[in-house]
PDB file of C-alpha atoms in Angstrom:
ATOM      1  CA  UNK A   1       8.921 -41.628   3.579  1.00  0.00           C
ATOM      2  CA  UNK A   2      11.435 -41.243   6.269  1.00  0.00           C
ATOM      3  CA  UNK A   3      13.111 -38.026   4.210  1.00  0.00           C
ATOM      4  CA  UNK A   4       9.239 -36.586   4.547  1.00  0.00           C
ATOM      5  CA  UNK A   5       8.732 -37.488   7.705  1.00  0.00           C
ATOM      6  CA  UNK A   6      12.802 -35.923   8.804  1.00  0.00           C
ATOM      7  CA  UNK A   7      11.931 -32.642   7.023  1.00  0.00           C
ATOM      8  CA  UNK A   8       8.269 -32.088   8.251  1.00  0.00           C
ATOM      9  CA  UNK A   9       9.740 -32.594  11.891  1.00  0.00           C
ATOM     10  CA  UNK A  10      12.598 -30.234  10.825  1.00  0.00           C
ATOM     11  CA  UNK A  11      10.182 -27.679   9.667  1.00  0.00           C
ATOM     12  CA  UNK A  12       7.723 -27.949  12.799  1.00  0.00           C
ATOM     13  CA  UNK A  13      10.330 -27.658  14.885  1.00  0.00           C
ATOM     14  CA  UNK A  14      12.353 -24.909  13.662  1.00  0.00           C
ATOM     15  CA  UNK A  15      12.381 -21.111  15.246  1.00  0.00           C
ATOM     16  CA  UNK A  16      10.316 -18.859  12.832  1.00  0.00           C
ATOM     17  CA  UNK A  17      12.278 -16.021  13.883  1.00  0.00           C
ATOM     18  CA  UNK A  18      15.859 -17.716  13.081  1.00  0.00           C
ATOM     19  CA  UNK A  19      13.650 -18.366   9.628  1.00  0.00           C
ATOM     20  CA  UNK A  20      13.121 -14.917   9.536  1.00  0.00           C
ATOM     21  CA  UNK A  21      16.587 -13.706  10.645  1.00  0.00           C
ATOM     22  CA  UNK A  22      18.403 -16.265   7.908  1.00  0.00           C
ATOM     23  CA  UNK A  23      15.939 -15.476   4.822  1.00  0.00           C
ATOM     24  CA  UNK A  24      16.122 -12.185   2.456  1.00  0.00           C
ATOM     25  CA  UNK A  25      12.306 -12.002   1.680  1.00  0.00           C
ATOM     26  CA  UNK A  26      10.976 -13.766   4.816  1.00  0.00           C
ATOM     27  CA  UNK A  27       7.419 -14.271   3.729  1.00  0.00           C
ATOM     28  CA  UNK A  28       8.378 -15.902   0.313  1.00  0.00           C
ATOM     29  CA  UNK A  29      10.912 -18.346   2.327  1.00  0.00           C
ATOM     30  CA  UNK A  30       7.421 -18.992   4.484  1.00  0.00           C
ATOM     31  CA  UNK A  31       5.636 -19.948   1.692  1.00  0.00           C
ATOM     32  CA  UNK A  32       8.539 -21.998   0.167  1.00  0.00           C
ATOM     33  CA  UNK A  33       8.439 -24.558   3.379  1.00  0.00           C
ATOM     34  CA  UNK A  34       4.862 -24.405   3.390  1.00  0.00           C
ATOM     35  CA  UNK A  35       4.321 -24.995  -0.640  1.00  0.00           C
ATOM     36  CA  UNK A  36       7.220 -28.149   0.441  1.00  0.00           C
ATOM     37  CA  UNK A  37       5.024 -28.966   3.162  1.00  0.00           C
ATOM     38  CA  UNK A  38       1.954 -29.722   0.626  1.00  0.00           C
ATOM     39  CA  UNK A  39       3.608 -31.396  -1.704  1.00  0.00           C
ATOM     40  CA  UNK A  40       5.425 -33.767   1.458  1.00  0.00           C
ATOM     41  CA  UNK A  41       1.543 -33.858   2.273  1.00  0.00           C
ATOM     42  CA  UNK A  42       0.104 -35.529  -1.065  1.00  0.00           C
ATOM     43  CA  UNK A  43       3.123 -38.171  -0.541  1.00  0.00           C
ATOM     44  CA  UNK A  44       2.315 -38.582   2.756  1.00  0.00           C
ATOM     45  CA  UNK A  45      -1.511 -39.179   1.683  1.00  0.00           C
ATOM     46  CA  UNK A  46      -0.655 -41.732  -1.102  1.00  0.00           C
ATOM     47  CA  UNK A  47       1.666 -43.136   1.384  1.00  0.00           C
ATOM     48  CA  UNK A  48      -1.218 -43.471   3.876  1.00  0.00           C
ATOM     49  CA  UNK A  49      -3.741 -44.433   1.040  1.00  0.00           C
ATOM     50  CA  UNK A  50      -1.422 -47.276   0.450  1.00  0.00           C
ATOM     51  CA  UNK A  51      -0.986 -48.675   3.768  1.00  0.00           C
ATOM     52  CA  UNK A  52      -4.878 -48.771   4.177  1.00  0.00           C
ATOM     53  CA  UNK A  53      -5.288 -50.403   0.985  1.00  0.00           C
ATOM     54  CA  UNK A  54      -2.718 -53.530   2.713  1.00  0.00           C
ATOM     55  CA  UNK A  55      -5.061 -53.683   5.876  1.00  0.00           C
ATOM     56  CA  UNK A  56      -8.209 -53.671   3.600  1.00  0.00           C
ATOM     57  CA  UNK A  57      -6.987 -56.720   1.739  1.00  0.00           C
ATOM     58  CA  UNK A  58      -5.582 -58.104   4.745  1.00  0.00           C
ATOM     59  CA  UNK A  59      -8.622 -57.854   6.676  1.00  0.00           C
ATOM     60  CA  UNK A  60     -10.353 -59.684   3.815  1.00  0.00           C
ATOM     61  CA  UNK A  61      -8.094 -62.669   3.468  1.00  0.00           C
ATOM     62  CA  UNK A  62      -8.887 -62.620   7.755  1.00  0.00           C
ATOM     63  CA  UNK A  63     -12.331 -63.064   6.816  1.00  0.00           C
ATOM     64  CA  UNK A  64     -12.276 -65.249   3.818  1.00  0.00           C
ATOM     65  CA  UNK A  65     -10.355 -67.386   5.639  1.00  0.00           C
ATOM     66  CA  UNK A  66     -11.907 -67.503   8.540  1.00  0.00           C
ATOM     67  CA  UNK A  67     -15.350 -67.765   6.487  1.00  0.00           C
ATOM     68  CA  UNK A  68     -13.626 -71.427   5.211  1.00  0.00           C
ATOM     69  CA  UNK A  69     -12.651 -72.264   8.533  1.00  0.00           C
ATOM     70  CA  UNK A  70     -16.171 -72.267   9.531  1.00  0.00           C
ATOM     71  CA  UNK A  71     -17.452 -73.849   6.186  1.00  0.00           C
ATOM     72  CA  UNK A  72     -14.961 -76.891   6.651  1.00  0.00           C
ATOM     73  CA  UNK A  73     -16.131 -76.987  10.683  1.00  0.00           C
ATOM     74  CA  UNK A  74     -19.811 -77.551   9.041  1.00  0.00           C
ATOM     75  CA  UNK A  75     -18.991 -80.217   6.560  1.00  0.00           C
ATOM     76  CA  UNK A  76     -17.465 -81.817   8.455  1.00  0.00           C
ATOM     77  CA  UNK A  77     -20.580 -82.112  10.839  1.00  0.00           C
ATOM     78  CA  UNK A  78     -22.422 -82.815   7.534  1.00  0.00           C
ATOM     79  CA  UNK A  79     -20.368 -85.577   6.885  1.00  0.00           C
ATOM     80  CA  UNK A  80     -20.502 -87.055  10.403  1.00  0.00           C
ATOM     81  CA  UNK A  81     -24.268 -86.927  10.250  1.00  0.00           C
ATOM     82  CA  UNK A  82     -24.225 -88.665   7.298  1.00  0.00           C
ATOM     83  CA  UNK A  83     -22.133 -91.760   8.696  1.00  0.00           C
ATOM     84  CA  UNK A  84     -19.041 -90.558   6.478  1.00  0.00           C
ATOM     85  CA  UNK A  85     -16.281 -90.321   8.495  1.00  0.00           C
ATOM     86  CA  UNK A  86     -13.438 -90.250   5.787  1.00  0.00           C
ATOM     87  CA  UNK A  87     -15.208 -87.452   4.142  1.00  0.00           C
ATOM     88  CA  UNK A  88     -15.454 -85.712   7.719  1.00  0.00           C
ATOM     89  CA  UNK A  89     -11.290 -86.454   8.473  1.00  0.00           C
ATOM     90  CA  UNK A  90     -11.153 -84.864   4.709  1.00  0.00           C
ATOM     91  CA  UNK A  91     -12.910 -81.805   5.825  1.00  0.00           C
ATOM     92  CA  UNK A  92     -11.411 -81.503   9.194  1.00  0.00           C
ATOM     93  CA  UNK A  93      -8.129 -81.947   7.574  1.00  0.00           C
ATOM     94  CA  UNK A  94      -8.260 -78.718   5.661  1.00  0.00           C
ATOM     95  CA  UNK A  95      -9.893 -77.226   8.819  1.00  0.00           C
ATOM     96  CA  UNK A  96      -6.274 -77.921  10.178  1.00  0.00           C
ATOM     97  CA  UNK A  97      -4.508 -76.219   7.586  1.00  0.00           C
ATOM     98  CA  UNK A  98      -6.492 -73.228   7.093  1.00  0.00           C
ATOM     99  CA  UNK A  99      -6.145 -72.487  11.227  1.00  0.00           C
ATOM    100  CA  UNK A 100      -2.669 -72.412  10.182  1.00  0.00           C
ATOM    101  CA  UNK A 101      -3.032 -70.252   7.387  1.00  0.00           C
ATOM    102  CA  UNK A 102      -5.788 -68.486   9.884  1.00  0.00           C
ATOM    103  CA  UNK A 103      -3.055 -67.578  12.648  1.00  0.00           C
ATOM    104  CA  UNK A 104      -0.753 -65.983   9.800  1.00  0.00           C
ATOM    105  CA  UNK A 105      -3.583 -63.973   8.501  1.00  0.00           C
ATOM    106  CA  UNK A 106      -4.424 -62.492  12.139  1.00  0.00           C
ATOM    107  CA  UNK A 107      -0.411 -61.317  12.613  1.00  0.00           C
ATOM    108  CA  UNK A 108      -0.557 -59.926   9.233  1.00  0.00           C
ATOM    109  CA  UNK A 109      -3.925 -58.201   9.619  1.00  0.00           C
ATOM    110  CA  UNK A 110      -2.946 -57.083  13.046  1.00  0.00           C
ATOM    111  CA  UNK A 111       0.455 -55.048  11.636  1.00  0.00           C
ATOM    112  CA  UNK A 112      -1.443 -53.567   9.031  1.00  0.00           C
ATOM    113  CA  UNK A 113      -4.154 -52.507  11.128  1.00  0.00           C
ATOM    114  CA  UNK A 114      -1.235 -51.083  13.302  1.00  0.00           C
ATOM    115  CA  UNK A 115       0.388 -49.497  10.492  1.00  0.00           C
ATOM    116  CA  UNK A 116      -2.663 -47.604   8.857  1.00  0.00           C
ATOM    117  CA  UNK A 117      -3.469 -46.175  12.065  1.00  0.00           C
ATOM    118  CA  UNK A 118      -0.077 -44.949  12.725  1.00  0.00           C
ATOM    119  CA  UNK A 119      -0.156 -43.427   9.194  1.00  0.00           C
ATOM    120  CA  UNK A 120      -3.302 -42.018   9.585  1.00  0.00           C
ATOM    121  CA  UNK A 121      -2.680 -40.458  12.947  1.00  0.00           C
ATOM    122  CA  UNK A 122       0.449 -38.894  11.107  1.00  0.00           C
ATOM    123  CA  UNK A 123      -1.634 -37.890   8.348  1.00  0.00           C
ATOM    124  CA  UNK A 124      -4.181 -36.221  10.637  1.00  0.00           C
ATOM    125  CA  UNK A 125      -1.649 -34.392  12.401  1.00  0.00           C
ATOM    126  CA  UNK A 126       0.329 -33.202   9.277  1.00  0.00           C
ATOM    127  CA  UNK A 127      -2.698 -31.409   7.847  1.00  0.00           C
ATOM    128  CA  UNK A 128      -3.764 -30.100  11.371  1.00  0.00           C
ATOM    129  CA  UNK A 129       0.070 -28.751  11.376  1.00  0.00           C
ATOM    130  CA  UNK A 130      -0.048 -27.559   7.980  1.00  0.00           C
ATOM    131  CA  UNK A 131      -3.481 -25.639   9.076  1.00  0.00           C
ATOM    132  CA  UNK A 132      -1.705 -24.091  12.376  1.00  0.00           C
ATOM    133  CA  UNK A 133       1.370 -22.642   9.740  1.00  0.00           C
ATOM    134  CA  UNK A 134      -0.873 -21.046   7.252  1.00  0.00           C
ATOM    135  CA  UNK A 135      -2.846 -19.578  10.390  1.00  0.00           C
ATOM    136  CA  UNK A 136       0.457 -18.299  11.294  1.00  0.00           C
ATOM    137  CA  UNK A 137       1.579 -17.337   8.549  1.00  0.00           C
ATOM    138  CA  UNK A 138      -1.063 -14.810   7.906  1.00  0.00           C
ATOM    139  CA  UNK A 139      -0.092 -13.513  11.336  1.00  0.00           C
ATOM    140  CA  UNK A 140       3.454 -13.489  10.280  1.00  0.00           C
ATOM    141  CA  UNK A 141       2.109 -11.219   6.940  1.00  0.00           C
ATOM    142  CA  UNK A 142       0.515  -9.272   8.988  1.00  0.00           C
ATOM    143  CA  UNK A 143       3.542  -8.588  11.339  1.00  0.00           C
ATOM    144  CA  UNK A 144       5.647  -8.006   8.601  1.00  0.00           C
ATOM    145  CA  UNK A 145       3.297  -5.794   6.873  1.00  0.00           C
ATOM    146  CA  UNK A 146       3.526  -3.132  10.341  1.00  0.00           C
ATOM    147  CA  UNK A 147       7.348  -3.763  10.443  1.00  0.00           C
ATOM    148  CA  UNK A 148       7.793  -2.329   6.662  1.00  0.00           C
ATOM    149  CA  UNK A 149       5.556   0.223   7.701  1.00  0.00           C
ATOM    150  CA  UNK A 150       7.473   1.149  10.727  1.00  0.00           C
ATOM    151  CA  UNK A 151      10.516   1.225   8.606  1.00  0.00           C
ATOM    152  CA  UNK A 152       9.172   3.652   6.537  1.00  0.00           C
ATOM    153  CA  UNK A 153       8.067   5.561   9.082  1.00  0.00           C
ATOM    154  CA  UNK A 154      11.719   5.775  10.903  1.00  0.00           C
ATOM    155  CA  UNK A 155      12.852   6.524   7.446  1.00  0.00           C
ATOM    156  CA  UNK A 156      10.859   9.658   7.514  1.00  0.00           C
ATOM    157  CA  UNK A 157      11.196  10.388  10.998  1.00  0.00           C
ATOM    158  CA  UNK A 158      14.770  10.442  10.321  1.00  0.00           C
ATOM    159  CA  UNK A 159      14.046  12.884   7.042  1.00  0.00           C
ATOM    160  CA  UNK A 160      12.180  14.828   9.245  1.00  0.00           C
ATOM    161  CA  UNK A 161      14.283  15.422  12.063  1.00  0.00           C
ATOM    162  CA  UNK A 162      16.956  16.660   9.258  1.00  0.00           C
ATOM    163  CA  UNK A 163      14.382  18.831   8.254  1.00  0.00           C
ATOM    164  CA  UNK A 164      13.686  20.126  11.577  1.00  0.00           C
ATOM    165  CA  UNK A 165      17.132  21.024  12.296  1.00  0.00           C
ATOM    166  CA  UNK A 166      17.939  22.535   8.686  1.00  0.00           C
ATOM    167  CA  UNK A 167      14.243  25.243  10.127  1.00  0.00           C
ATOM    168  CA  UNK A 168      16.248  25.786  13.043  1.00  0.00           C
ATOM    169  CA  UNK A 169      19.192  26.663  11.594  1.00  0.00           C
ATOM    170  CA  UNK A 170      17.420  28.688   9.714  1.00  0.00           C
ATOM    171  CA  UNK A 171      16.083  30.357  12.357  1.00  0.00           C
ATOM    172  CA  UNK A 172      19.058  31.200  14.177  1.00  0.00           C
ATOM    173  CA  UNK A 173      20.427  32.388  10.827  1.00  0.00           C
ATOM    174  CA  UNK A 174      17.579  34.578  10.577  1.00  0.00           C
ATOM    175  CA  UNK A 175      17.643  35.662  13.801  1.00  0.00           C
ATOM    176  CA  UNK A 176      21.109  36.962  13.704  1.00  0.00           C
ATOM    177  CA  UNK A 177      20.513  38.691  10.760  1.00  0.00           C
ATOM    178  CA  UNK A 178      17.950  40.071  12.141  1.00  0.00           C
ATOM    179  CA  UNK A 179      20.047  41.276  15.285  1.00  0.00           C
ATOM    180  CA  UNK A 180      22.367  42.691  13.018  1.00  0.00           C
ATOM    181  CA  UNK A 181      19.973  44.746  10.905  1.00  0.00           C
ATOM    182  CA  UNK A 182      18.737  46.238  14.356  1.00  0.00           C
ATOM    183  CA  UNK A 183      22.099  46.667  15.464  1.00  0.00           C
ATOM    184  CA  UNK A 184      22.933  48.552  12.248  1.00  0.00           C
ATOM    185  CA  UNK A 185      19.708  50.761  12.503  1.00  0.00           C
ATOM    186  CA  UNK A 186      20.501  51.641  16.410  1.00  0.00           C
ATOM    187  CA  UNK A 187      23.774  52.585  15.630  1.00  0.00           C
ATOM    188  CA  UNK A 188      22.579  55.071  12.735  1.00  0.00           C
ATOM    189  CA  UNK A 189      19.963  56.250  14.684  1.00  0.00           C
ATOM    190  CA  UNK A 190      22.639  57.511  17.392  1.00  0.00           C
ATOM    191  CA  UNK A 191      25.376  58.892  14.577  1.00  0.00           C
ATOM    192  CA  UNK A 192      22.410  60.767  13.592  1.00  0.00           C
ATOM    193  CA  UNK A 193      21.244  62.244  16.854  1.00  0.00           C
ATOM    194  CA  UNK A 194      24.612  63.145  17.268  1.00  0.00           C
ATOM    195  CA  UNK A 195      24.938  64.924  14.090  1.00  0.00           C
ATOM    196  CA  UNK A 196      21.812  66.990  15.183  1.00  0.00           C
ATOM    197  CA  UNK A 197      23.732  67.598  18.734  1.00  0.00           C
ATOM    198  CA  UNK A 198      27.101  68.744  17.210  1.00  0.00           C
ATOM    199  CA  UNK A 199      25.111  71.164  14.530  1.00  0.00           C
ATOM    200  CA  UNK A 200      22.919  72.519  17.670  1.00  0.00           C
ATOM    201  CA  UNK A 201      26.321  73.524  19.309  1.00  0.00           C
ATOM    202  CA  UNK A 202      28.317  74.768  16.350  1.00  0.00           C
ATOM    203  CA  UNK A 203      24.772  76.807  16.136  1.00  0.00           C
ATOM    204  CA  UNK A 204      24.734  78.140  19.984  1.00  0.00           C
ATOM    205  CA  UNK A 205      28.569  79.010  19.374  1.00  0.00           C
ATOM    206  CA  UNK A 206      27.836  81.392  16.599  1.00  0.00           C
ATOM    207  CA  UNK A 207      24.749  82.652  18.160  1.00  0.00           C
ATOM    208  CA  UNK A 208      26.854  83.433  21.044  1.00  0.00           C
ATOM    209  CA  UNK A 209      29.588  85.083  19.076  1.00  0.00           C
ATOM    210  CA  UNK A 210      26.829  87.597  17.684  1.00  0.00           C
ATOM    211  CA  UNK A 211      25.532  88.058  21.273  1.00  0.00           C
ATOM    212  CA  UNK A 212      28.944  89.399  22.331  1.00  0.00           C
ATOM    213  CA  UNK A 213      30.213  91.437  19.146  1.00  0.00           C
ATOM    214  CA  UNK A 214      26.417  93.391  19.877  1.00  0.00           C
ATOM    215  CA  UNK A 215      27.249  93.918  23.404  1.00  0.00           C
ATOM    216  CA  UNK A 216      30.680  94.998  22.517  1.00  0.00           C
ATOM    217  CA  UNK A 217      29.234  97.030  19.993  1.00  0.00           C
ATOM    218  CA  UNK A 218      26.789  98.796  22.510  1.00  0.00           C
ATOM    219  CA  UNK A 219      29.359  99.242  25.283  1.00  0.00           C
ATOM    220  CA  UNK A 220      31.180 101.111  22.602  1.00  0.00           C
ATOM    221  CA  UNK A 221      28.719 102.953  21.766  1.00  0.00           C
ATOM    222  CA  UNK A 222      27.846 103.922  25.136  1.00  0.00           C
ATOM    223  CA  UNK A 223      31.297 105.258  26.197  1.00  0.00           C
ATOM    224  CA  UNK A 224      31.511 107.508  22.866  1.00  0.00           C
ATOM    225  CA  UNK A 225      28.082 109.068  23.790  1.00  0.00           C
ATOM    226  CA  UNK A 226      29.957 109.821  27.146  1.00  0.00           C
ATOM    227  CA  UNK A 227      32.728 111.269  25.663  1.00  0.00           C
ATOM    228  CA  UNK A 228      30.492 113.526  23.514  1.00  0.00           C
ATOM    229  CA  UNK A 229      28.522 114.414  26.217  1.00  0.00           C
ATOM    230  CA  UNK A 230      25.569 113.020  24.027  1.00  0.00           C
ATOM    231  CA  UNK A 231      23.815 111.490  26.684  1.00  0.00           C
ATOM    232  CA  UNK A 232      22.655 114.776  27.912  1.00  0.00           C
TER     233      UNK A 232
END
């Protein structure tokens, strides 16, 4: 009884959370003590059960004997009335002894009586214990039921901050090939207009070539009319 009574106080008294911290599946650790905590509970009971069971019978001895006490006290009287003394000394005689037996009775009644109520207040408060743990642990489900879920849900915040950088990097990879590609097309687009510039010149050049061999060619032309006297 004491080993119950040691472990239930152990139990009661213990820091859930230093349960929680010490276990590897805290809920089935949870309902380990409490399963332990019924069975120290049907002990308790028969425990309990047994200690009314001694105040029941001692309280009826009490009674018995008091019941004789009383039933000597009125033969007695009987006997007086009936002018028999001896027979009332006889009677009064065993009144003696059971007052005796009487006083016993009362300090045994009394410590039973003392001892069921102590085990029955123990009882009481065992089962009203018992009640508060499952009510707790339901809470305690509950809890732990949001704090796999938030697990979880740091697991994939982690994932997806992973993700999110591996779309950035993408992005900046795109981007710069991007920036290239325009770079690339800029830079043809000027070797081009300055393919267009450098034909334009060579073109001019030539066309001003021809300009000057036909001016040539006039002056020429001019000056041997003169000589001829053709322009007359």
């Amino acid at each position: 009884m004491a080993g119950i009574l040691s472990r239930f106080k152990d139990i009661m008294s213990s820091n859930i959370n230093a349960l929680l911290d010490k276990a590897e599946d805290p809920m089935k650790m949870i309902d380990q003590y409490l399963r332990n905590l019924e069975n120290d509970l049907g002990k308790v009971k028969a425990e309990t059960a047994a200690v009314m069971a001694e105040e029941t019978k001692a309280k009826r001895e009490l009674d018995e004997c008091i019941e004789s006490v009383n039933k000597m006290q009125t033969y007695a009287e009987k006997a007086i009335l009936s002018g028999n003394e001896a027979d009332a000394r006889i009677f009064l005689e065993k009144k003696s002894e059971l007052n005796k037996e009487l006083t016993s009775l009362q300090q045994t009644y009394e410590i039973a009586q003392e001892n069921a109520t102590k085990m029955r207040t123990m009882h009481d408060k065992i089962v009203k214990d018992i009640a508060q743990l499952n009510s707790r642990r339901d809470q305690l489900k509950a809890k732990m039921a949001v704090a796999q879920t938030q697990e979880k849900l740091n697991k994939i915040g982690s994932s997806i901050n992973g993700a999110m950088g591996n779309i950035s990097k993408f992005d900046q990879m795109e981007a710069k090939i991007n920036k290239k590609l325009d770079t690339a097309n800029a830079m043809a687009e000027l070797n081009k207009s300055q393919e267009s510039n450098n034909i334009d010149d060579l073109m001019a050049k030539y066309d001003t070539q021809e300009s000057n061999i036909s001016s040539e060619i006039d002056d020429e032309l001019a000056k041997l009319k003169a000589k001829l006297n053709l322009d007359k």
